[in-house]
Amino acid sequence: MGLIQDVDFGTPESKSEQRVTLTIDGQEISVPAGTSIMRAAQALGTTIPKLCATDSLEPFGSCRLCLVEIEGRAGTPASCTTPVGEGMVVTTQNPRLAKLRKGVMELYISDHPLDCLTCAANGDCELQDMAGAVGLREVRYGYEGDNHLCEVKDTSNPYFDYDPSKCIACSRCVRACDEVQGTFALTIAGRGFASRVAAGQNEPFLQSECVSCGACVQACPTATLTEKAVIEIGQPEHSVITTCAYCGVGCTFRAEMRGEQLVRMVPWKDGKANHGHSCVKGRFAWGYANHQDRITKPMIR
C-alpha cells in the first residue's frame, strides 16, 4: 500500500447551480459558474503548474506559473483567479506559455538552496515538482547575487521548523493561518526583496500568537515549514485513513508511516467533521500511538 494522495484542484469548489460550458485544450466541459479555469482544467485531468494555489484556500494569483491563453483576450491571465465564461476557449500549454513558466521558475530557483537530495521534503516538494513540470534544467542567472540562503532557521516550535532560506513568499502559510485557522499569527513582513514570512511581531514561532495547529505546515509547498518528525525519520512510505482518538469530534486523518513507525498525521480533506483541518493535539500529539503503556487489547473482566 502506498501513500494516499489528495487531488488538489487549485481553488475551492463553486456552489453555484448555474452551469457554464467552455473548451480547454480542445475538450469541452461544463462546470458551475464561478469555477476557476484552473479547477475546470483539473476536472478534465489537465494539471496546470501552480505554487501559490491550493483548493483549501481562496485564489491569490501571485506565483504566475498558472498562466493561460484565452481566445479573444489579450495577455496571459492567471488561471487560478480567472473564472470560467460561457463559450470560453482556453489554451493551457503551448511554446509561449512554456517559455513564460520556465522563466518564472528560474527566478524562484535562483534564490533557493540546491540541496534537494538532503532536503527533508525531497520527493514531497511542490517546488521540485513544478521545476520538473515546466522542464527547467538550468538557471541562467547564476547564484552569486543577493539571496536569502543564509537566513537562520527557527526551531523554537516543538513540532515543526521554519527555514526562511527555502521560502518562496507564496503566502500560502499566511493565508492558511487566516482562512483556515483564523489566528492571524503570520504575515509577510518587509517589501520587495526583503519580504519574508513573520510570526507575530517578527518573533520566534513559540513566542508568537501561533497555536501550532499546523495549517501553515500543511499548506507550505516547500520545506520552509516542516514537521520535526519528517526531518528526523524521513518521508513516509504508506498511509491509512483513520480517526483521531482524542475527543468526540471524530476528525479524520491520513496516518502516514514508514513501516510500522508513524511519521505524521495529516487531516483528511474529505473528513466530514474536520474538512482537512485539526487542532494541535490531533495533528502533532500522536506519540501515544507507539507508547509502551498504550492499551492495545480490550479491557474485559
mmCIF file of C-alpha atoms in Angstrom:
data_model
loop_
_atom_site.group_PDB
_atom_site.id
_atom_site.type_symbol
_atom_site.label_atom_id
_atom_site.label_comp_id
_atom_site.label_asym_id
_atom_site.label_seq_id
_atom_site.Cartn_x
_atom_site.Cartn_y
_atom_site.Cartn_z
ATOM 1 C CA MET A 1 0.000 0.000 0.000
ATOM 2 C CA GLY A 2 1.394 3.404 -0.998
ATOM 3 C CA LEU A 3 0.668 6.929 0.118
ATOM 4 C CA ILE A 4 -2.928 8.053 -0.306
ATOM 5 C CA GLN A 5 -2.860 11.310 -2.257
ATOM 6 C CA ASP A 6 -5.456 14.068 -2.392
ATOM 7 C CA VAL A 7 -6.238 15.645 -5.773
ATOM 8 C CA ASP A 8 -5.587 19.371 -5.424
ATOM 9 C CA PHE A 9 -7.922 21.301 -7.722
ATOM 10 C CA GLY A 10 -6.106 24.578 -7.016
ATOM 11 C CA THR A 11 -9.133 26.624 -5.987
ATOM 12 C CA PRO A 12 -12.250 25.959 -3.872
ATOM 13 C CA GLU A 13 -15.362 24.436 -5.404
ATOM 14 C CA SER A 14 -18.078 26.801 -6.626
ATOM 15 C CA LYS A 15 -21.518 26.227 -5.085
ATOM 16 C CA SER A 16 -23.404 27.903 -7.945
ATOM 17 C CA GLU A 17 -26.266 25.951 -9.529
ATOM 18 C CA GLN A 18 -25.764 27.737 -12.856
ATOM 19 C CA ARG A 19 -23.617 25.827 -15.360
ATOM 20 C CA VAL A 20 -21.052 27.263 -17.772
ATOM 21 C CA THR A 21 -19.676 25.418 -20.807
ATOM 22 C CA LEU A 22 -16.192 26.132 -22.133
ATOM 23 C CA THR A 23 -13.420 24.474 -24.109
ATOM 24 C CA ILE A 24 -9.988 23.743 -22.604
ATOM 25 C CA ASP A 25 -7.266 22.421 -24.914
ATOM 26 C CA GLY A 26 -9.900 21.206 -27.348
ATOM 27 C CA GLN A 27 -12.014 19.451 -24.706
ATOM 28 C CA GLU A 28 -15.464 20.744 -23.806
ATOM 29 C CA ILE A 29 -16.541 20.799 -20.166
ATOM 30 C CA SER A 30 -19.484 22.143 -18.176
ATOM 31 C CA VAL A 31 -18.797 23.430 -14.647
ATOM 32 C CA PRO A 32 -20.610 25.591 -12.070
ATOM 33 C CA ALA A 33 -20.418 29.344 -12.698
ATOM 34 C CA GLY A 34 -17.646 30.925 -10.678
ATOM 35 C CA THR A 35 -15.314 27.953 -11.088
ATOM 36 C CA SER A 36 -11.736 28.933 -11.888
ATOM 37 C CA ILE A 37 -10.125 27.904 -15.165
ATOM 38 C CA MET A 38 -7.540 26.020 -13.093
ATOM 39 C CA ARG A 39 -10.169 23.899 -11.354
ATOM 40 C CA ALA A 40 -12.062 23.255 -14.589
ATOM 41 C CA ALA A 41 -8.842 22.088 -16.252
ATOM 42 C CA GLN A 42 -8.059 19.757 -13.352
ATOM 43 C CA ALA A 43 -11.552 18.286 -13.637
ATOM 44 C CA LEU A 44 -10.566 17.303 -17.188
ATOM 45 C CA GLY A 45 -7.336 15.756 -15.909
ATOM 46 C CA THR A 46 -5.152 18.665 -17.043
ATOM 47 C CA THR A 47 -2.876 19.893 -14.254
ATOM 48 C CA ILE A 48 -1.797 23.499 -14.727
ATOM 49 C CA PRO A 49 1.515 24.289 -12.929
ATOM 50 C CA LYS A 50 0.982 26.237 -9.700
ATOM 51 C CA LEU A 51 2.712 27.161 -6.454
ATOM 52 C CA CYS A 52 0.550 29.728 -4.633
ATOM 53 C CA ALA A 53 -2.745 27.934 -5.346
ATOM 54 C CA THR A 54 -4.376 25.129 -3.370
ATOM 55 C CA ASP A 55 -8.035 24.206 -3.105
ATOM 56 C CA SER A 56 -8.241 24.765 0.656
ATOM 57 C CA LEU A 57 -7.548 28.498 0.185
ATOM 58 C CA GLU A 58 -9.066 31.310 -1.847
ATOM 59 C CA PRO A 59 -7.187 32.093 -5.111
ATOM 60 C CA PHE A 60 -4.289 34.509 -4.757
ATOM 61 C CA GLY A 61 -2.575 34.805 -8.149
ATOM 62 C CA SER A 62 0.962 35.606 -7.008
ATOM 63 C CA CYS A 63 3.212 32.834 -8.349
ATOM 64 C CA ARG A 64 2.439 33.461 -12.054
ATOM 65 C CA LEU A 65 3.053 29.836 -13.038
ATOM 66 C CA CYS A 66 -0.555 29.075 -13.947
ATOM 67 C CA LEU A 67 -0.757 31.480 -16.894
ATOM 68 C CA VAL A 68 -3.052 30.501 -19.759
ATOM 69 C CA GLU A 69 -4.235 31.949 -23.048
ATOM 70 C CA ILE A 70 -7.888 32.771 -23.690
ATOM 71 C CA GLU A 71 -9.122 33.197 -27.231
ATOM 72 C CA GLY A 72 -10.049 36.820 -27.928
ATOM 73 C CA ARG A 73 -8.429 38.133 -24.757
ATOM 74 C CA ALA A 74 -5.063 39.893 -24.572
ATOM 75 C CA GLY A 75 -2.275 38.768 -22.282
ATOM 76 C CA THR A 76 -1.861 35.604 -20.249
ATOM 77 C CA PRO A 77 -4.140 35.707 -17.197
ATOM 78 C CA ALA A 78 -3.615 33.530 -14.131
ATOM 79 C CA SER A 79 -5.929 30.529 -14.332
ATOM 80 C CA CYS A 80 -6.470 30.436 -10.560
ATOM 81 C CA THR A 81 -8.012 33.915 -10.374
ATOM 82 C CA THR A 82 -9.843 33.852 -13.716
ATOM 83 C CA PRO A 83 -13.389 32.438 -13.599
ATOM 84 C CA VAL A 84 -14.774 30.437 -16.491
ATOM 85 C CA GLY A 85 -17.049 32.107 -19.029
ATOM 86 C CA GLU A 86 -19.688 30.724 -21.380
ATOM 87 C CA GLY A 87 -18.098 29.684 -24.682
ATOM 88 C CA MET A 88 -14.590 30.485 -23.461
ATOM 89 C CA VAL A 89 -11.754 28.792 -25.364
ATOM 90 C CA VAL A 90 -8.653 28.220 -23.234
ATOM 91 C CA THR A 91 -5.148 27.019 -24.057
ATOM 92 C CA THR A 92 -3.098 25.726 -21.125
ATOM 93 C CA GLN A 93 0.056 24.611 -22.936
ATOM 94 C CA ASN A 94 1.959 25.979 -25.915
ATOM 95 C CA PRO A 95 5.550 27.204 -26.575
ATOM 96 C CA ARG A 96 4.781 30.754 -25.414
ATOM 97 C CA LEU A 97 3.313 29.632 -22.081
ATOM 98 C CA ALA A 98 6.105 27.101 -21.581
ATOM 99 C CA LYS A 99 8.729 29.849 -22.005
ATOM 100 C CA LEU A 100 6.961 32.171 -19.566
ATOM 101 C CA ARG A 101 6.596 29.471 -16.920
ATOM 102 C CA LYS A 102 10.196 28.373 -17.249
ATOM 103 C CA GLY A 103 11.370 31.978 -16.837
ATOM 104 C CA VAL A 104 9.306 32.388 -13.666
ATOM 105 C CA MET A 105 10.639 29.130 -12.242
ATOM 106 C CA GLU A 106 14.217 30.219 -12.955
ATOM 107 C CA LEU A 107 13.695 33.221 -10.702
ATOM 108 C CA TYR A 108 12.429 31.023 -7.872
ATOM 109 C CA ILE A 109 15.296 28.540 -8.153
ATOM 110 C CA SER A 110 17.951 31.269 -8.411
ATOM 111 C CA ASP A 111 17.200 32.140 -4.760
ATOM 112 C CA HIS A 112 16.672 28.660 -3.391
ATOM 113 C CA PRO A 113 19.109 26.190 -1.769
ATOM 114 C CA LEU A 114 20.169 23.434 -4.172
ATOM 115 C CA ASP A 115 20.104 20.729 -1.511
ATOM 116 C CA CYS A 116 17.250 18.614 -2.844
ATOM 117 C CA LEU A 117 18.970 15.278 -2.175
ATOM 118 C CA THR A 118 19.419 16.055 1.517
ATOM 119 C CA CYS A 119 16.276 18.132 1.990
ATOM 120 C CA ALA A 120 13.576 16.704 4.280
ATOM 121 C CA ALA A 121 10.951 17.415 1.601
ATOM 122 C CA ASN A 122 12.799 15.608 -1.214
ATOM 123 C CA GLY A 123 10.130 13.734 -3.168
ATOM 124 C CA ASP A 124 7.327 15.672 -1.467
ATOM 125 C CA CYS A 125 8.097 19.226 -2.609
ATOM 126 C CA GLU A 126 5.826 21.176 -4.931
ATOM 127 C CA LEU A 127 8.660 23.490 -5.981
ATOM 128 C CA GLN A 128 10.678 20.458 -7.060
ATOM 129 C CA ASP A 129 7.649 19.010 -8.860
ATOM 130 C CA MET A 130 6.883 22.257 -10.693
ATOM 131 C CA ALA A 131 10.502 22.706 -11.789
ATOM 132 C CA GLY A 132 10.183 19.325 -13.446
ATOM 133 C CA ALA A 133 6.730 20.106 -14.829
ATOM 134 C CA VAL A 134 7.925 23.233 -16.671
ATOM 135 C CA GLY A 135 11.071 21.493 -17.933
ATOM 136 C CA LEU A 136 13.612 23.634 -16.062
ATOM 137 C CA ARG A 137 17.095 22.161 -16.376
ATOM 138 C CA GLU A 138 19.373 25.161 -15.776
ATOM 139 C CA VAL A 139 19.245 28.677 -14.357
ATOM 140 C CA ARG A 140 20.723 31.481 -16.456
ATOM 141 C CA TYR A 141 21.097 33.952 -13.600
ATOM 142 C CA GLY A 142 23.682 32.095 -11.531
ATOM 143 C CA TYR A 143 23.788 32.115 -7.722
ATOM 144 C CA GLU A 144 26.320 34.864 -6.993
ATOM 145 C CA GLY A 145 23.968 37.815 -6.436
ATOM 146 C CA ASP A 146 21.925 38.800 -3.410
ATOM 147 C CA ASN A 147 19.906 35.937 -1.971
ATOM 148 C CA HIS A 148 18.297 34.602 1.198
ATOM 149 C CA LEU A 149 20.342 31.421 1.502
ATOM 150 C CA CYS A 150 21.950 32.399 4.808
ATOM 151 C CA GLU A 151 18.695 33.030 6.668
ATOM 152 C CA VAL A 152 18.646 31.481 10.157
ATOM 153 C CA LYS A 153 16.248 28.628 10.969
ATOM 154 C CA ASP A 154 13.641 28.995 13.680
ATOM 155 C CA THR A 155 13.492 25.705 15.598
ATOM 156 C CA SER A 156 11.640 27.100 18.612
ATOM 157 C CA ASN A 157 8.346 25.318 17.908
ATOM 158 C CA PRO A 158 8.350 21.770 19.347
ATOM 159 C CA TYR A 159 6.502 20.325 16.338
ATOM 160 C CA PHE A 160 7.923 21.970 13.233
ATOM 161 C CA ASP A 161 10.885 24.025 11.963
ATOM 162 C CA TYR A 162 10.768 27.246 9.947
ATOM 163 C CA ASP A 163 13.587 27.647 7.394
ATOM 164 C CA PRO A 164 13.244 31.080 5.717
ATOM 165 C CA SER A 165 16.050 30.288 3.249
ATOM 166 C CA LYS A 166 13.611 27.993 1.436
ATOM 167 C CA CYS A 167 10.637 30.352 1.468
ATOM 168 C CA ILE A 168 9.250 31.494 -1.907
ATOM 169 C CA ALA A 169 6.872 34.080 -0.362
ATOM 170 C CA CYS A 170 3.791 32.399 -1.853
ATOM 171 C CA SER A 171 1.773 33.438 1.242
ATOM 172 C CA ARG A 172 0.052 30.059 1.498
ATOM 173 C CA CYS A 173 1.019 29.727 5.173
ATOM 174 C CA VAL A 174 -0.181 33.264 5.933
ATOM 175 C CA ARG A 175 -3.467 32.648 4.167
ATOM 176 C CA ALA A 176 -3.958 29.269 5.911
ATOM 177 C CA CYS A 177 -3.449 30.919 9.294
ATOM 178 C CA ASP A 178 -6.111 33.452 8.311
ATOM 179 C CA GLU A 179 -8.646 31.474 6.271
ATOM 180 C CA VAL A 180 -8.379 28.003 7.833
ATOM 181 C CA GLN A 181 -7.416 28.575 11.461
ATOM 182 C CA GLY A 182 -8.391 32.222 11.936
ATOM 183 C CA THR A 183 -5.492 33.002 14.260
ATOM 184 C CA PHE A 184 -3.806 35.688 12.104
ATOM 185 C CA ALA A 185 -0.456 34.817 13.691
ATOM 186 C CA LEU A 186 1.508 35.049 10.416
ATOM 187 C CA THR A 187 2.144 37.872 7.996
ATOM 188 C CA ILE A 188 4.511 38.879 5.204
ATOM 189 C CA ALA A 189 6.954 41.364 6.704
ATOM 190 C CA GLY A 190 9.048 43.706 4.579
ATOM 191 C CA ARG A 191 8.652 44.670 0.931
ATOM 192 C CA GLY A 192 10.110 43.502 -2.341
ATOM 193 C CA PHE A 193 13.315 41.514 -1.923
ATOM 194 C CA ALA A 194 13.085 41.887 1.866
ATOM 195 C CA SER A 195 9.697 40.126 2.048
ATOM 196 C CA ARG A 196 9.601 37.183 4.435
ATOM 197 C CA VAL A 197 7.082 35.255 6.490
ATOM 198 C CA ALA A 198 6.989 36.510 10.069
ATOM 199 C CA ALA A 199 5.258 35.108 13.118
ATOM 200 C CA GLY A 200 3.772 37.751 15.417
ATOM 201 C CA GLN A 201 5.998 40.832 15.557
ATOM 202 C CA ASN A 202 8.958 39.065 13.928
ATOM 203 C CA GLU A 203 9.157 36.732 16.907
ATOM 204 C CA PRO A 204 10.153 33.065 17.109
ATOM 205 C CA PHE A 205 7.126 30.857 16.427
ATOM 206 C CA LEU A 206 6.921 29.629 20.017
ATOM 207 C CA GLN A 207 6.750 33.170 21.388
ATOM 208 C CA SER A 208 4.170 34.395 18.874
ATOM 209 C CA GLU A 209 0.391 34.015 18.776
ATOM 210 C CA CYS A 210 0.832 30.750 16.805
ATOM 211 C CA VAL A 211 -1.311 27.950 18.284
ATOM 212 C CA SER A 212 0.614 25.167 16.492
ATOM 213 C CA CYS A 213 -2.437 23.949 14.591
ATOM 214 C CA GLY A 214 -0.169 23.024 11.670
ATOM 215 C CA ALA A 215 -2.341 24.527 8.939
ATOM 216 C CA CYS A 216 0.674 26.525 7.741
ATOM 217 C CA VAL A 217 2.843 23.408 7.611
ATOM 218 C CA GLN A 218 0.261 21.546 5.544
ATOM 219 C CA ALA A 219 -0.140 24.500 3.179
ATOM 220 C CA CYS A 220 3.593 25.109 2.593
ATOM 221 C CA PRO A 221 4.684 23.935 -0.894
ATOM 222 C CA THR A 222 8.392 23.697 0.028
ATOM 223 C CA ALA A 223 10.462 22.628 3.052
ATOM 224 C CA THR A 224 10.147 26.071 4.641
ATOM 225 C CA LEU A 225 7.751 24.697 7.254
ATOM 226 C CA THR A 226 8.444 21.035 8.003
ATOM 227 C CA GLU A 227 7.406 18.664 10.774
ATOM 228 C CA LYS A 228 10.310 17.731 13.041
ATOM 229 C CA ALA A 229 9.285 14.086 12.748
ATOM 230 C CA VAL A 230 9.717 14.188 8.959
ATOM 231 C CA ILE A 231 13.171 15.762 9.387
ATOM 232 C CA GLU A 232 14.222 13.096 11.880
ATOM 233 C CA ILE A 233 12.524 9.988 10.453
ATOM 234 C CA GLY A 234 12.270 10.742 6.734
ATOM 235 C CA GLN A 235 9.441 10.806 4.215
ATOM 236 C CA PRO A 236 6.550 8.393 4.851
ATOM 237 C CA GLU A 237 6.065 5.454 2.515
ATOM 238 C CA HIS A 238 2.444 4.456 3.006
ATOM 239 C CA SER A 239 -0.699 5.726 4.710
ATOM 240 C CA VAL A 240 -4.084 4.704 6.054
ATOM 241 C CA ILE A 241 -7.239 6.695 6.806
ATOM 242 C CA THR A 242 -8.100 6.768 10.495
ATOM 243 C CA THR A 243 -9.991 8.746 13.150
ATOM 244 C CA CYS A 244 -8.384 10.888 15.844
ATOM 245 C CA ALA A 245 -8.548 9.199 19.248
ATOM 246 C CA TYR A 246 -8.527 12.321 21.418
ATOM 247 C CA CYS A 247 -12.064 13.734 21.636
ATOM 248 C CA GLY A 248 -15.580 13.100 20.409
ATOM 249 C CA VAL A 249 -15.444 15.342 17.334
ATOM 250 C CA GLY A 250 -14.244 12.458 15.179
ATOM 251 C CA CYS A 251 -11.705 14.226 12.946
ATOM 252 C CA THR A 252 -10.483 12.094 10.050
ATOM 253 C CA PHE A 253 -6.750 11.817 9.405
ATOM 254 C CA ARG A 254 -4.335 10.270 6.954
ATOM 255 C CA ALA A 255 -1.781 8.453 9.127
ATOM 256 C CA GLU A 256 1.484 8.409 7.144
ATOM 257 C CA MET A 257 4.113 5.831 8.107
ATOM 258 C CA ARG A 258 7.459 4.244 7.341
ATOM 259 C CA GLY A 259 6.939 0.582 8.034
ATOM 260 C CA GLU A 260 5.140 0.478 11.375
ATOM 261 C CA GLN A 261 6.543 3.835 12.511
ATOM 262 C CA LEU A 262 4.150 6.764 12.389
ATOM 263 C CA VAL A 263 5.725 9.829 10.750
ATOM 264 C CA ARG A 264 2.890 12.355 10.679
ATOM 265 C CA MET A 265 -0.869 12.782 10.915
ATOM 266 C CA VAL A 266 -2.391 14.789 8.047
ATOM 267 C CA PRO A 267 -6.018 15.962 8.347
ATOM 268 C CA TRP A 268 -8.070 14.254 5.632
ATOM 269 C CA LYS A 269 -9.634 16.697 3.179
ATOM 270 C CA ASP A 270 -12.787 14.577 2.865
ATOM 271 C CA GLY A 271 -13.229 14.262 6.624
ATOM 272 C CA LYS A 272 -16.860 15.123 7.412
ATOM 273 C CA ALA A 273 -16.037 16.577 10.831
ATOM 274 C CA ASN A 274 -12.817 18.472 10.115
ATOM 275 C CA HIS A 275 -12.632 19.027 6.305
ATOM 276 C CA GLY A 276 -8.817 18.914 6.194
ATOM 277 C CA HIS A 277 -8.023 20.791 9.401
ATOM 278 C CA SER A 278 -7.368 19.867 13.031
ATOM 279 C CA CYS A 279 -6.170 21.078 16.410
ATOM 280 C CA VAL A 280 -2.610 20.792 17.679
ATOM 281 C CA LYS A 281 -3.338 17.573 19.576
ATOM 282 C CA GLY A 282 -4.779 15.713 16.620
ATOM 283 C CA ARG A 283 -2.017 16.728 14.243
ATOM 284 C CA PHE A 284 1.069 16.581 16.434
ATOM 285 C CA ALA A 285 0.386 14.838 19.766
ATOM 286 C CA TRP A 286 0.337 11.309 18.348
ATOM 287 C CA GLY A 287 3.144 9.929 20.492
ATOM 288 C CA TYR A 288 0.616 7.687 22.239
ATOM 289 C CA ALA A 289 0.288 5.609 19.062
ATOM 290 C CA ASN A 290 3.533 3.732 19.763
ATOM 291 C CA HIS A 291 3.723 4.333 23.511
ATOM 292 C CA GLN A 292 4.719 1.305 25.584
ATOM 293 C CA ASP A 293 1.829 1.885 28.009
ATOM 294 C CA ARG A 294 -0.851 2.082 25.322
ATOM 295 C CA ILE A 295 -3.681 -0.382 25.816
ATOM 296 C CA THR A 296 -3.986 -2.448 22.625
ATOM 297 C CA LYS A 297 -6.446 -5.122 23.809
ATOM 298 C CA PRO A 298 -9.976 -4.711 25.190
ATOM 299 C CA MET A 299 -10.078 -4.497 28.994
ATOM 300 C CA ILE A 300 -12.661 -7.224 29.601
ATOM 301 C CA ARG A 301 -13.042 -8.767 33.046
#
